[in-house]
Coordinates of C-alpha atoms in Angstrom, one line a residue:
M1 CA 0.0 0.0 0.0
F2 CA 1.3 3.5 -1.0
W3 CA 0.2 6.3 1.3
L4 CA 1.1 9.4 -0.5
G5 CA 0.5 12.0 2.2
R6 CA 2.3 15.2 1.1
K7 CA 4.0 13.6 -1.9
K8 CA 4.1 15.7 -5.0
I9 CA 2.8 13.5 -7.8
G10 CA 4.4 13.6 -11.2
L11 CA 3.0 11.9 -14.3
A12 CA 5.3 10.7 -17.1
L13 CA 3.6 9.8 -20.3
G14 CA 5.7 7.9 -22.8
G15 CA 5.6 7.8 -26.6
G16 CA 4.3 5.0 -28.8
V17 CA 2.5 6.6 -31.8
A18 CA -1.0 5.0 -31.8
R19 CA -0.4 3.3 -28.5
G20 CA -0.2 6.7 -26.9
I21 CA -4.0 6.6 -27.0
A22 CA -3.9 4.2 -24.1
H23 CA -2.9 7.1 -21.9
V24 CA -6.5 8.2 -22.0
G25 CA -7.6 5.1 -20.1
V26 CA -4.8 5.8 -17.6
L27 CA -6.0 9.3 -17.0
R28 CA -9.5 8.1 -16.5
V29 CA -8.4 5.9 -13.6
I30 CA -6.2 8.7 -12.2
E31 CA -9.2 11.0 -12.2
E32 CA -11.5 8.4 -10.6
S33 CA -8.9 7.8 -7.9
R34 CA -8.7 11.6 -7.3
L35 CA -4.9 11.5 -7.4
P36 CA -3.7 15.2 -7.5
V37 CA -1.2 15.3 -10.3
E38 CA 1.0 18.3 -9.9
Y39 CA 3.5 17.9 -12.7
V40 CA 3.5 16.3 -16.2
A41 CA 6.3 15.3 -18.5
A42 CA 5.5 13.8 -21.8
T43 CA 7.0 12.5 -25.0
S44 CA 5.7 12.2 -28.6
A45 CA 2.2 10.7 -28.6
G46 CA 2.2 11.1 -24.8
A47 CA 2.9 14.8 -25.3
I48 CA -0.4 15.2 -27.3
I49 CA -2.4 13.7 -24.4
G50 CA -0.3 15.3 -21.7
A51 CA -0.6 18.8 -23.2
V52 CA -4.4 18.8 -23.3
Y53 CA -4.6 17.2 -19.9
A54 CA -2.3 19.9 -18.4
A55 CA -4.4 22.5 -20.1
G56 CA -7.4 21.3 -18.1
L57 CA -9.4 19.7 -20.9
S58 CA -12.1 17.4 -19.6
L59 CA -11.6 13.7 -19.9
A60 CA -14.5 13.5 -22.3
R61 CA -12.9 15.9 -24.6
I62 CA -9.5 14.2 -24.3
E63 CA -11.2 10.9 -25.3
E64 CA -12.9 12.7 -28.2
L65 CA -9.5 13.9 -29.4
A66 CA -8.0 10.4 -29.1
L67 CA -10.9 8.9 -31.1
K68 CA -10.7 11.6 -33.7
I69 CA -7.1 11.1 -34.6
R70 CA -6.9 9.2 -37.9
W71 CA -4.3 9.0 -40.6
S72 CA -6.9 10.4 -43.0
K73 CA -6.9 13.6 -40.8
I74 CA -3.1 14.0 -40.6
L75 CA -1.9 12.7 -43.9
K76 CA -1.5 16.1 -45.5
L77 CA 1.5 15.9 -47.8
A78 CA 4.1 18.7 -47.5
F79 CA 6.7 19.9 -49.9
F80 CA 9.3 19.8 -47.2
R81 CA 11.4 16.8 -48.3
P82 CA 13.1 15.6 -45.0
G83 CA 9.6 14.5 -43.9
L84 CA 6.5 13.4 -45.8
I85 CA 4.0 15.2 -43.7
T86 CA 4.1 18.6 -42.3
S87 CA 4.2 18.7 -38.5
Q88 CA 1.9 21.7 -38.7
V89 CA -1.1 19.3 -38.6
I90 CA -0.2 18.2 -35.1
E91 CA 0.2 21.9 -34.0
D92 CA -3.2 22.7 -35.6
L93 CA -4.8 19.7 -33.8
I94 CA -3.6 20.9 -30.4
I95 CA -4.8 24.5 -31.1
E96 CA -8.2 23.2 -32.1
Y97 CA -8.7 21.8 -28.6
I98 CA -6.9 24.1 -26.2
G99 CA -6.1 27.2 -28.3
D100 CA -2.6 28.5 -28.9
K101 CA -1.6 28.5 -25.3
D102 CA 1.8 29.3 -23.7
F103 CA 3.2 26.9 -21.2
K104 CA 2.7 29.5 -18.4
E105 CA -1.1 29.4 -19.1
L106 CA -1.4 25.7 -18.4
K107 CA -3.1 24.5 -15.2
I108 CA -0.5 21.8 -14.5
P109 CA 3.2 22.5 -15.1
L110 CA 4.3 20.6 -18.2
A111 CA 7.6 19.6 -19.8
V112 CA 7.7 18.3 -23.3
V113 CA 10.6 16.2 -24.6
A114 CA 12.0 16.5 -28.2
T115 CA 15.3 15.5 -29.8
D116 CA 17.8 17.8 -31.4
L117 CA 18.3 16.5 -34.9
K118 CA 21.8 17.8 -35.1
T119 CA 23.3 16.6 -31.8
G120 CA 20.9 13.8 -30.9
G121 CA 20.5 15.2 -27.4
P122 CA 17.3 15.8 -25.5
V123 CA 15.5 19.1 -25.6
I124 CA 13.2 19.8 -22.7
I125 CA 10.6 22.4 -23.6
R126 CA 8.9 24.3 -20.8
S127 CA 8.2 27.7 -22.4
G128 CA 6.7 29.2 -25.5
S129 CA 3.9 27.7 -27.6
V130 CA 2.6 24.5 -26.2
A131 CA 1.2 23.4 -29.6
R132 CA 4.5 23.9 -31.4
A133 CA 6.4 22.1 -28.6
V134 CA 4.1 19.1 -29.0
S135 CA 4.4 19.1 -32.7
A136 CA 8.2 18.9 -32.3
S137 CA 8.0 16.1 -29.7
A138 CA 5.7 14.1 -31.9
S139 CA 7.5 14.6 -35.2
F140 CA 8.3 11.0 -36.0
P141 CA 11.5 11.1 -38.1
G142 CA 11.1 10.4 -41.8
L143 CA 7.4 10.7 -41.6
F144 CA 6.9 14.2 -40.2
S145 CA 9.1 17.2 -41.0
P146 CA 11.4 18.4 -38.3
V147 CA 10.2 21.5 -36.3
I148 CA 12.3 24.5 -36.0
Y149 CA 12.1 25.7 -32.3
N150 CA 14.5 28.3 -30.9
S151 CA 16.8 27.8 -33.9
Q152 CA 17.0 24.0 -33.3
H153 CA 15.7 21.4 -35.7
L154 CA 13.7 19.1 -33.5
I155 CA 12.3 15.6 -34.0
D156 CA 10.5 12.9 -32.0
G157 CA 11.4 13.0 -28.3
G158 CA 11.3 9.2 -28.1
L159 CA 14.9 9.0 -29.3
A160 CA 16.0 11.0 -26.2
Y161 CA 13.5 10.2 -23.4
N162 CA 10.7 7.9 -24.5
L163 CA 9.6 7.6 -20.9
P164 CA 10.5 10.9 -19.2
V165 CA 10.5 9.9 -15.5
S166 CA 13.7 11.8 -14.7
V167 CA 12.3 14.9 -16.5
V168 CA 9.2 15.0 -14.3
R169 CA 11.3 14.6 -11.2
E170 CA 13.3 17.6 -12.2
L171 CA 10.1 19.6 -12.4
G172 CA 9.6 18.9 -8.7
A173 CA 7.8 15.6 -8.4
N174 CA 8.9 13.2 -5.6
F175 CA 6.4 10.4 -6.5
V176 CA 6.2 9.5 -10.2
I177 CA 3.5 7.5 -11.9
A178 CA 4.8 6.5 -15.4
S179 CA 2.7 5.2 -18.2
D180 CA 4.7 3.2 -20.7
V181 CA 2.5 2.1 -23.6
I182 CA 5.2 0.3 -25.5
P183 CA 4.6 -3.5 -25.2
A184 CA 7.2 -5.0 -22.9
I185 CA 6.3 -8.6 -23.9
P186 CA 6.7 -10.2 -27.4
P187 CA 3.8 -9.9 -29.9
H188 CA 1.3 -12.7 -30.0
H189 CA 2.2 -13.4 -33.6
L190 CA 5.3 -12.8 -35.7
P191 CA 4.9 -9.6 -37.8
Q192 CA 4.1 -10.4 -41.4
T193 CA 4.1 -7.1 -43.2
P194 CA 7.0 -4.7 -43.7
L195 CA 5.2 -2.0 -41.7
H196 CA 4.6 -4.4 -38.8
V197 CA 8.2 -5.6 -38.9
F198 CA 9.3 -1.9 -38.7
G199 CA 6.9 -1.4 -35.8
R200 CA 8.2 -4.3 -33.9
A201 CA 11.8 -3.2 -34.5
L202 CA 10.8 0.2 -33.1
D203 CA 9.3 -1.3 -30.0
I204 CA 12.5 -3.3 -29.3
L205 CA 14.6 -0.1 -29.6
L206 CA 12.3 2.0 -27.4
N207 CA 12.1 -0.7 -24.8
K208 CA 15.9 -0.7 -24.5
L209 CA 16.0 3.1 -24.4
S210 CA 13.4 3.3 -21.6
F211 CA 15.0 0.6 -19.4
Q212 CA 16.7 3.0 -16.9
E213 CA 13.7 5.4 -16.8
R214 CA 11.3 2.6 -16.0
K215 CA 13.3 1.8 -12.9
L216 CA 13.0 5.4 -11.7
A217 CA 9.2 5.3 -11.5
D218 CA 7.4 4.7 -8.2
I219 CA 4.4 3.3 -10.1
L220 CA 4.8 1.8 -13.6
I221 CA 1.7 1.4 -15.6
E222 CA 2.1 -1.0 -18.5
P223 CA -0.9 -1.7 -20.7
H224 CA -1.1 -5.3 -22.0
Y225 CA -2.9 -5.8 -25.3
S226 CA -5.1 -8.7 -26.0
E227 CA -4.1 -8.6 -29.6
D228 CA -1.1 -7.3 -31.5
I229 CA -1.5 -3.5 -31.8
Y230 CA 1.3 -1.9 -33.9
P231 CA 2.5 1.8 -33.8
F232 CA 0.3 2.9 -36.6
D233 CA -3.0 1.2 -35.6
M234 CA -5.0 4.4 -35.0
H235 CA -8.2 2.5 -35.8
K236 CA -7.9 0.5 -32.6
A237 CA -8.3 3.5 -30.3
R238 CA -11.1 2.1 -28.2
K239 CA -9.1 -1.1 -27.5
L240 CA -6.1 1.0 -26.5
I241 CA -8.1 3.2 -24.1
A242 CA -9.6 0.0 -22.5
A243 CA -6.1 -1.5 -22.1
G244 CA -4.8 1.6 -20.4
E245 CA -7.7 1.7 -18.0
I246 CA -7.2 -2.0 -17.0
A247 CA -3.5 -1.5 -16.5
A248 CA -4.0 1.6 -14.4
H249 CA -6.6 0.0 -12.2
K250 CA -4.1 -2.8 -11.5
A251 CA -1.2 -0.5 -10.8
L252 CA -3.0 2.1 -8.8
K253 CA -5.3 -0.1 -6.6
Y254 CA -2.9 0.1 -3.7
V255 CA -2.2 3.9 -3.9
K256 CA -4.1 6.0 -1.3
I257 CA -4.0 9.7 -0.7

């Protein structure tokens, strides 16, 4: 049993492309448990969910956003050659739901993680346009164009901190709940298509990159999927939300405030 007392709770939301939708189920359980989240750090798909949560968007609207995201909505070809799709579509999506907010306008302090394309190092964004920061954090390399932010070319934060536990501790949290939506167990079936093979390879890489950060969490929420769900399976949103909810109930049932 975890008695939180005066602990300052931080929430770390990891990346995972479509699997980031599972964070919505996690947030539902956190809300039901009335756990007072005081800080949020988020990466990639987690940054999309984390930003609207930190802005105070209702859970119903966050779920609406998660169910609304489809490749048909974001597949807008850009003329920018280093990426197929303009990252502006992510920025526009965030603005549609919370407006063009500055970090200082958020209800919960937020840190968004991106990766510097030139140096490969992490870039922790805590000021400026929230929507632009999120678009940088979620700019999957080779698919979305890099985002220029404070003269840096930024891409997906998963390459630096896919599960930003240490980042949320630096914000001030001394009790961290981390939601890692990358499957930690092998798939049910061997991937058969090139896209699924790529997705499985990505999962292997991100699991290795997140190993140390996972150990730093006080509570680790790991959704398990009843079927193979790959990074680009946006159409399985409801199953992802359900998986996040089940995992959060299991991980948080012994946490009391």
